[in-house]
Each structure stands twice: as C-alpha cells, then as structure tokens.
Amino acid sequence: MFGFIVKTWNPVTGCLHDCYNGKCWASLICNRFKKKWGYDFSPRFHFERLNEKFKPNTLVFTVSMGDLFGWWVKPEWIEKILNKIKENPKTTFFLETKNPPRYWHFSIPKNTIKSTTIETNRNYKVSKAPSPLERYKAFKYLDGVKHVSIEPIMDFDHDVLLKWISEIEPWKVSIGYDNYNAKLPEPSIAKTKALIKDLKAIGIQVEIKNQFLKEVE
C-alpha cells in the first residue's frame, strides 16, 4: 500500500495478470481471507459497494485488491465506477493498473490520479500483464496527475528507466523491494539508491517503501 492513501474502495476485486510467481500481495491476502470474506481472487463486481459514501478532500485508492483496467474487466463495470467518481468531484480517486493502454478507452474524470506499475525497463516476463515497455509507451502521453509504482523493483538499466520516468512526468514515484520472497531478479541496493537520487535531482517526488533505503531521503 502507498503511504499517501487515506481510504480504499474495492467495487471490483480480483486479477488475472498472475504476477510474480503467484506472490502478488493482493492475491495472497484475498486468498488468505476467502472463507471470511466469501470470495477469492477471481474477478468480480461488488455492486453493493457502489453505494459507498466519500468525504471531500480525501484520497481513495480505487480497486486496491485487483486491476480495474485489466483486459478481463467488463467495460460496463468500469463505466459504473467512473460515473461514481464523477459524482464525487471533491474527492480524489487513485487508479492503478498494469494495463495502462486501457486508460485510453475511457473518459477518466479529472478528480483522479492515474497510476501504473513499471518495476523495470526490462521484460522479465513475470506476469501476463503488458510488458514494461508497452506500459511506458501507453502511459507517457496521458494527461492529468500521474503516479508510477516501481515496486517490486527488478534489475534495470539506469539511464533507460530514468528517461522513461522523466518523460512520464509523474506527480510522484513509489519505490520498494519485494516483501513476499517471489525470487525476483532484484538490483543492488546501491543501484536503487542511485536511481532515487537521480529522480529527485530532476524534481520528481519519491516515496521510499523500504526502511533500508530511507537514508537517501
């Protein structure tokens, strides 16, 4: 979870990207509590959650337990959620996806922060989501406020990833290592710290997710 999030809202749950050798944090949590909650990580729409009330001046992570813009999500589900967002113009809604090309298929309200995950510039094929290159190309030309999640970070080419992020021009970047022993190809801590330093040098806010990286702040 991102440190700046105040509230979560999950009218859609579940995901078919199958990321990180089955070690996606959302799938682990959802499957752990499936008996208590009454559902697993299979995609579903919780229609009753469209009745949620929102406070003004609040940042709401919309679909933190899934991917709202995944290829499997019905367009009418997405439209219902976007309409609810439009009905609450004084609340800001945080949207996160690993399928940013689909942002272009909808009219996204202005009271949103659009986010995507770009864990690396390399294609390690650790999920069924579009490759990092595809995400970058689809995301960089979107307007509005944007955020990039570099978590779980995987080994990268410094100059390439720095260029991608600078061209996207995000409001903020969140960087963190894997916490679920997914055995990913990770960069050295020194390499990640160098990326953080250079992102800050070009004026990008960085949220650091791991305590052992905090000394860069």
C-alpha atoms as a printed R data frame, in Angstrom:
    type eleno elety resid chain resno       x       y       z
1   ATOM     1    CA   MET     A     1   0.000   0.000   0.000
2   ATOM     2    CA   PHE     A     2   1.143   3.543  -0.693
3   ATOM     3    CA   GLY     A     3   1.763   5.786   2.295
4   ATOM     4    CA   PHE     A     4  -0.315   8.664   0.945
5   ATOM     5    CA   ILE     A     5  -3.541   6.635   0.653
6   ATOM     6    CA   VAL     A     6  -6.277   7.568   3.133
7   ATOM     7    CA   LYS     A     7  -9.031   5.103   2.167
8   ATOM     8    CA   THR     A     8  -9.544   2.091  -0.103
9   ATOM     9    CA   TRP     A     9 -12.638   1.256  -2.136
10  ATOM    10    CA   ASN     A    10 -12.993  -2.097  -3.892
11  ATOM    11    CA   PRO     A    11 -16.139  -2.352  -6.025
12  ATOM    12    CA   VAL     A    12 -14.101  -4.699  -8.237
13  ATOM    13    CA   THR     A    13 -11.735  -7.328  -6.856
14  ATOM    14    CA   GLY     A    14  -9.530  -9.956  -8.437
15  ATOM    15    CA   CYS     A    15  -6.919 -10.063 -11.169
16  ATOM    16    CA   LEU     A    16  -5.739 -12.369 -13.966
17  ATOM    17    CA   HIS     A    17  -2.254 -10.916 -14.509
18  ATOM    18    CA   ASP     A    18  -0.758 -13.761 -12.425
19  ATOM    19    CA   CYS     A    19   2.260 -11.710 -11.299
20  ATOM    20    CA   TYR     A    20   5.488 -12.651  -9.506
21  ATOM    21    CA   ASN     A    21   5.232 -16.421  -9.346
22  ATOM    22    CA   GLY     A    22   1.910 -16.217  -7.523
23  ATOM    23    CA   LYS     A    23   3.321 -13.846  -4.890
24  ATOM    24    CA   CYS     A    24   1.158 -10.803  -5.648
25  ATOM    25    CA   TRP     A    25   0.348  -9.270  -2.254
26  ATOM    26    CA   ALA     A    26  -3.318  -8.683  -3.104
27  ATOM    27    CA   SER     A    27  -3.878 -12.279  -4.217
28  ATOM    28    CA   LEU     A    28  -2.121 -13.606  -1.117
29  ATOM    29    CA   ILE     A    29  -4.335 -11.518   1.173
30  ATOM    30    CA   CYS     A    30  -7.544 -12.259  -0.703
31  ATOM    31    CA   ASN     A    31  -6.957 -15.998  -0.815
32  ATOM    32    CA   ARG     A    32  -5.956 -16.000   2.851
33  ATOM    33    CA   PHE     A    33  -9.265 -14.460   3.880
34  ATOM    34    CA   LYS     A    34 -11.522 -16.008   1.233
35  ATOM    35    CA   LYS     A    35 -13.534 -18.003   3.780
36  ATOM    36    CA   LYS     A    36 -14.103 -14.936   5.932
37  ATOM    37    CA   TRP     A    37 -14.834 -12.609   3.010
38  ATOM    38    CA   GLY     A    38 -16.799 -15.118   0.944
39  ATOM    39    CA   TYR     A    39 -14.806 -14.732  -2.277
40  ATOM    40    CA   ASP     A    40 -11.360 -15.498  -3.672
41  ATOM    41    CA   PHE     A    41  -9.163 -13.571  -6.129
42  ATOM    42    CA   SER     A    42 -11.296 -14.398  -9.160
43  ATOM    43    CA   PRO     A    43 -12.528 -11.148 -10.780
44  ATOM    44    CA   ARG     A    44 -15.916  -9.983  -9.554
45  ATOM    45    CA   PHE     A    45 -18.038  -6.846  -9.285
46  ATOM    46    CA   HIS     A    46 -19.442  -5.982  -5.850
47  ATOM    47    CA   PHE     A    47 -22.436  -3.915  -6.959
48  ATOM    48    CA   GLU     A    48 -23.444  -3.027  -3.404
49  ATOM    49    CA   ARG     A    49 -20.163  -1.140  -2.981
50  ATOM    50    CA   LEU     A    50 -21.310   1.484  -5.472
51  ATOM    51    CA   ASN     A    51 -23.332   2.867  -2.549
52  ATOM    52    CA   GLU     A    52 -20.150   3.881  -0.718
53  ATOM    53    CA   LYS     A    53 -20.054   7.431   0.671
54  ATOM    54    CA   PHE     A    54 -16.923   9.550   0.261
55  ATOM    55    CA   LYS     A    55 -15.617  12.514   2.209
56  ATOM    56    CA   PRO     A    56 -14.317  15.565   0.336
57  ATOM    57    CA   ASN     A    57 -10.572  16.226   0.248
58  ATOM    58    CA   THR     A    58  -9.817  12.522   0.681
59  ATOM    59    CA   LEU     A    59  -7.563  10.324  -1.475
60  ATOM    60    CA   VAL     A    60  -9.258   6.992  -2.211
61  ATOM    61    CA   PHE     A    61  -7.395   4.023  -3.703
62  ATOM    62    CA   THR     A    62  -9.956   2.601  -6.108
63  ATOM    63    CA   VAL     A    63  -9.638  -1.174  -6.622
64  ATOM    64    CA   SER     A    64  -6.570  -1.794  -4.482
65  ATOM    65    CA   MET     A    65  -7.449  -5.518  -4.484
66  ATOM    66    CA   GLY     A    66  -7.451  -6.023  -8.240
67  ATOM    67    CA   ASP     A    67  -6.851  -4.252 -11.550
68  ATOM    68    CA   LEU     A    68  -9.778  -2.118 -12.676
69  ATOM    69    CA   PHE     A    69  -8.398  -1.792 -16.205
70  ATOM    70    CA   GLY     A    70  -7.380  -5.408 -16.706
71  ATOM    71    CA   TRP     A    71  -8.364  -6.833 -20.097
72  ATOM    72    CA   TRP     A    72 -10.974  -9.112 -18.444
73  ATOM    73    CA   VAL     A    73 -12.918  -6.307 -16.726
74  ATOM    74    CA   LYS     A    74 -16.222  -5.593 -18.457
75  ATOM    75    CA   PRO     A    75 -16.446  -2.047 -19.876
76  ATOM    76    CA   GLU     A    76 -19.778  -1.514 -18.134
77  ATOM    77    CA   TRP     A    77 -18.140  -2.250 -14.766
78  ATOM    78    CA   ILE     A    78 -15.518   0.387 -15.431
79  ATOM    79    CA   GLU     A    79 -18.107   2.921 -16.590
80  ATOM    80    CA   LYS     A    80 -20.191   2.447 -13.438
81  ATOM    81    CA   ILE     A    81 -17.153   3.138 -11.274
82  ATOM    82    CA   LEU     A    82 -16.074   6.158 -13.328
83  ATOM    83    CA   ASN     A    83 -19.601   7.560 -13.069
84  ATOM    84    CA   LYS     A    84 -19.443   7.196  -9.286
85  ATOM    85    CA   ILE     A    85 -16.135   9.067  -9.323
86  ATOM    86    CA   LYS     A    86 -17.707  11.868 -11.375
87  ATOM    87    CA   GLU     A    87 -20.484  12.128  -8.795
88  ATOM    88    CA   ASN     A    88 -17.875  12.947  -6.124
89  ATOM    89    CA   PRO     A    89 -15.805  15.777  -7.642
90  ATOM    90    CA   LYS     A    90 -14.403  16.932  -4.284
91  ATOM    91    CA   THR     A    91 -12.829  13.532  -3.599
92  ATOM    92    CA   THR     A    92  -9.664  12.369  -5.380
93  ATOM    93    CA   PHE     A    93  -9.589   8.765  -6.602
94  ATOM    94    CA   PHE     A    94  -6.327   6.873  -7.142
95  ATOM    95    CA   LEU     A    95  -6.380   4.435 -10.076
96  ATOM    96    CA   GLU     A    96  -3.623   1.837 -10.502
97  ATOM    97    CA   THR     A    97  -3.199  -0.621 -13.381
98  ATOM    98    CA   LYS     A    98  -0.641  -2.770 -15.150
99  ATOM    99    CA   ASN     A    99  -2.674  -2.338 -18.321
100 ATOM   100    CA   PRO     A   100  -2.427   1.433 -18.969
101 ATOM   101    CA   PRO     A   101  -3.299   1.130 -22.691
102 ATOM   102    CA   ARG     A   102  -6.874   0.679 -21.498
103 ATOM   103    CA   TYR     A   103  -6.905   4.125 -19.872
104 ATOM   104    CA   TRP     A   104  -7.258   5.444 -23.414
105 ATOM   105    CA   HIS     A   105 -10.568   3.613 -23.917
106 ATOM   106    CA   PHE     A   106 -12.422   5.639 -21.289
107 ATOM   107    CA   SER     A   107 -13.087   9.229 -20.302
108 ATOM   108    CA   ILE     A   108 -11.245   9.409 -16.988
109 ATOM   109    CA   PRO     A   109 -12.595  12.084 -14.613
110 ATOM   110    CA   LYS     A   110 -10.278  14.929 -13.648
111 ATOM   111    CA   ASN     A   111 -10.535  14.156  -9.928
112 ATOM   112    CA   THR     A   112  -8.259  11.139 -10.313
113 ATOM   113    CA   ILE     A   113  -4.603  10.212 -10.094
114 ATOM   114    CA   LYS     A   114  -3.720   7.710 -12.801
115 ATOM   115    CA   SER     A   115  -1.002   5.230 -11.855
116 ATOM   116    CA   THR     A   116   0.811   2.335 -13.448
117 ATOM   117    CA   THR     A   117   3.463  -0.115 -12.300
118 ATOM   118    CA   ILE     A   118   6.823  -0.076 -14.094
119 ATOM   119    CA   GLU     A   119   9.080  -2.274 -11.978
120 ATOM   120    CA   THR     A   120  11.921  -2.210 -14.530
121 ATOM   121    CA   ASN     A   121  12.583  -1.306 -18.141
122 ATOM   122    CA   ARG     A   122  13.427  -4.939 -18.926
123 ATOM   123    CA   ASN     A   123  10.939  -7.639 -19.863
124 ATOM   124    CA   TYR     A   124  11.401 -10.446 -17.352
125 ATOM   125    CA   LYS     A   125   8.012 -11.982 -18.231
126 ATOM   126    CA   VAL     A   126   6.966 -12.344 -14.604
127 ATOM   127    CA   SER     A   127   3.288 -11.717 -15.350
128 ATOM   128    CA   LYS     A   128   0.641 -11.808 -18.060
129 ATOM   129    CA   ALA     A   129   0.354  -8.010 -17.991
130 ATOM   130    CA   PRO     A   130   1.660  -5.862 -20.859
131 ATOM   131    CA   SER     A   131   5.444  -5.522 -20.842
132 ATOM   132    CA   PRO     A   132   7.070  -2.554 -19.071
133 ATOM   133    CA   LEU     A   133   7.834  -1.031 -22.487
134 ATOM   134    CA   GLU     A   134   4.175  -1.249 -23.507
135 ATOM   135    CA   ARG     A   135   3.099   0.326 -20.223
136 ATOM   136    CA   TYR     A   136   5.570   3.177 -20.598
137 ATOM   137    CA   LYS     A   137   4.515   3.932 -24.182
138 ATOM   138    CA   ALA     A   138   0.817   3.967 -23.281
139 ATOM   139    CA   PHE     A   139   1.263   5.976 -20.098
140 ATOM   140    CA   LYS     A   140   3.639   8.769 -21.051
141 ATOM   141    CA   TYR     A   141   1.165  10.670 -23.243
142 ATOM   142    CA   LEU     A   142  -1.740  10.590 -20.781
143 ATOM   143    CA   ASP     A   143  -2.675  13.953 -19.317
144 ATOM   144    CA   GLY     A   144  -3.642  14.745 -15.750
145 ATOM   145    CA   VAL     A   145  -1.919  13.817 -12.498
146 ATOM   146    CA   LYS     A   146   0.126  10.611 -12.754
147 ATOM   147    CA   HIS     A   147   1.979   8.259 -10.432
148 ATOM   148    CA   VAL     A   148   4.426   5.433 -11.133
149 ATOM   149    CA   SER     A   149   4.970   2.433  -8.873
150 ATOM   150    CA   ILE     A   150   8.429   0.867  -9.153
151 ATOM   151    CA   GLU     A   151   7.510  -1.965  -6.819
152 ATOM   152    CA   PRO     A   152   8.580  -4.680  -6.564
153 ATOM   153    CA   ILE     A   153  11.651  -3.228  -8.209
154 ATOM   154    CA   MET     A   154  13.589  -5.520 -10.539
155 ATOM   155    CA   ASP     A   155  17.019  -5.056 -12.045
156 ATOM   156    CA   PHE     A   156  17.030  -2.292 -14.624
157 ATOM   157    CA   ASP     A   157  19.114  -0.160 -16.958
158 ATOM   158    CA   HIS     A   158  19.598   3.097 -15.085
159 ATOM   159    CA   ASP     A   159  19.616   5.582 -17.951
160 ATOM   160    CA   VAL     A   160  16.686   3.942 -19.724
161 ATOM   161    CA   LEU     A   161  14.414   3.748 -16.684
162 ATOM   162    CA   LEU     A   162  15.325   7.283 -15.625
163 ATOM   163    CA   LYS     A   163  14.447   8.524 -19.119
164 ATOM   164    CA   TRP     A   164  11.114   6.710 -19.086
165 ATOM   165    CA   ILE     A   165  10.102   8.184 -15.745
166 ATOM   166    CA   SER     A   166  11.214  11.691 -16.691
167 ATOM   167    CA   GLU     A   167   9.140  11.527 -19.890
168 ATOM   168    CA   ILE     A   168   6.068  10.331 -17.996
169 ATOM   169    CA   GLU     A   169   6.376  13.375 -15.669
170 ATOM   170    CA   PRO     A   170   4.682  11.811 -12.650
171 ATOM   171    CA   TRP     A   171   3.492  13.669  -9.583
172 ATOM   172    CA   LYS     A   172   5.231  11.013  -7.512
173 ATOM   173    CA   VAL     A   173   7.107   7.716  -7.804
174 ATOM   174    CA   SER     A   174   6.936   4.938  -5.191
175 ATOM   175    CA   ILE     A   175   9.919   2.574  -4.991
176 ATOM   176    CA   GLY     A   176  10.200  -0.633  -2.999
177 ATOM   177    CA   TYR     A   177  11.605  -4.155  -2.976
178 ATOM   178    CA   ASP     A   178   9.622  -7.400  -2.933
179 ATOM   179    CA   ASN     A   179   8.378  -8.365   0.543
180 ATOM   180    CA   TYR     A   180   6.973 -11.797  -0.335
181 ATOM   181    CA   ASN     A   181  10.001 -13.878  -1.334
182 ATOM   182    CA   ALA     A   182   9.000 -14.077  -5.001
183 ATOM   183    CA   LYS     A   183  12.645 -14.636  -6.009
184 ATOM   184    CA   LEU     A   184  12.699 -11.771  -8.484
185 ATOM   185    CA   PRO     A   185  15.836 -10.506 -10.283
186 ATOM   186    CA   GLU     A   186  16.487  -7.557  -7.989
187 ATOM   187    CA   PRO     A   187  19.004  -4.722  -8.374
188 ATOM   188    CA   SER     A   188  21.601  -3.958  -5.743
189 ATOM   189    CA   ILE     A   189  20.618  -1.508  -3.031
190 ATOM   190    CA   ALA     A   190  23.334   0.855  -4.274
191 ATOM   191    CA   LYS     A   191  21.843   0.821  -7.773
192 ATOM   192    CA   THR     A   192  18.365   1.603  -6.452
193 ATOM   193    CA   LYS     A   193  19.701   4.420  -4.294
194 ATOM   194    CA   ALA     A   194  21.397   5.914  -7.348
195 ATOM   195    CA   LEU     A   195  18.074   5.860  -9.209
196 ATOM   196    CA   ILE     A   196  16.301   7.530  -6.287
197 ATOM   197    CA   LYS     A   197  18.971  10.217  -6.141
198 ATOM   198    CA   ASP     A   198  18.702  10.965  -9.855
199 ATOM   199    CA   LEU     A   199  14.898  11.017  -9.806
200 ATOM   200    CA   LYS     A   200  14.996  13.591  -7.030
201 ATOM   201    CA   ALA     A   201  17.615  15.575  -8.926
202 ATOM   202    CA   ILE     A   202  15.164  16.112 -11.797
203 ATOM   203    CA   GLY     A   203  12.436  17.235  -9.409
204 ATOM   204    CA   ILE     A   204  10.380  14.061  -9.007
205 ATOM   205    CA   GLN     A   205   8.936  13.233  -5.588
206 ATOM   206    CA   VAL     A   206   9.901   9.754  -4.419
207 ATOM   207    CA   GLU     A   207   8.100   7.658  -1.827
208 ATOM   208    CA   ILE     A   208  10.582   5.121  -0.425
209 ATOM   209    CA   LYS     A   209   8.866   1.931   0.733
210 ATOM   210    CA   ASN     A   210  11.749   0.122   2.485
211 ATOM   211    CA   GLN     A   211  13.451   1.305   5.658
212 ATOM   212    CA   PHE     A   212  16.906   0.294   4.402
213 ATOM   213    CA   LEU     A   213  16.570   2.838   1.571
214 ATOM   214    CA   LYS     A   214  15.499   5.713   3.810
215 ATOM   215    CA   GLU     A   215  18.962   7.238   4.181
216 ATOM   216    CA   VAL     A   216  18.621   8.529   0.618
217 ATOM   217    CA   GLU     A   217  15.918  10.931   1.775
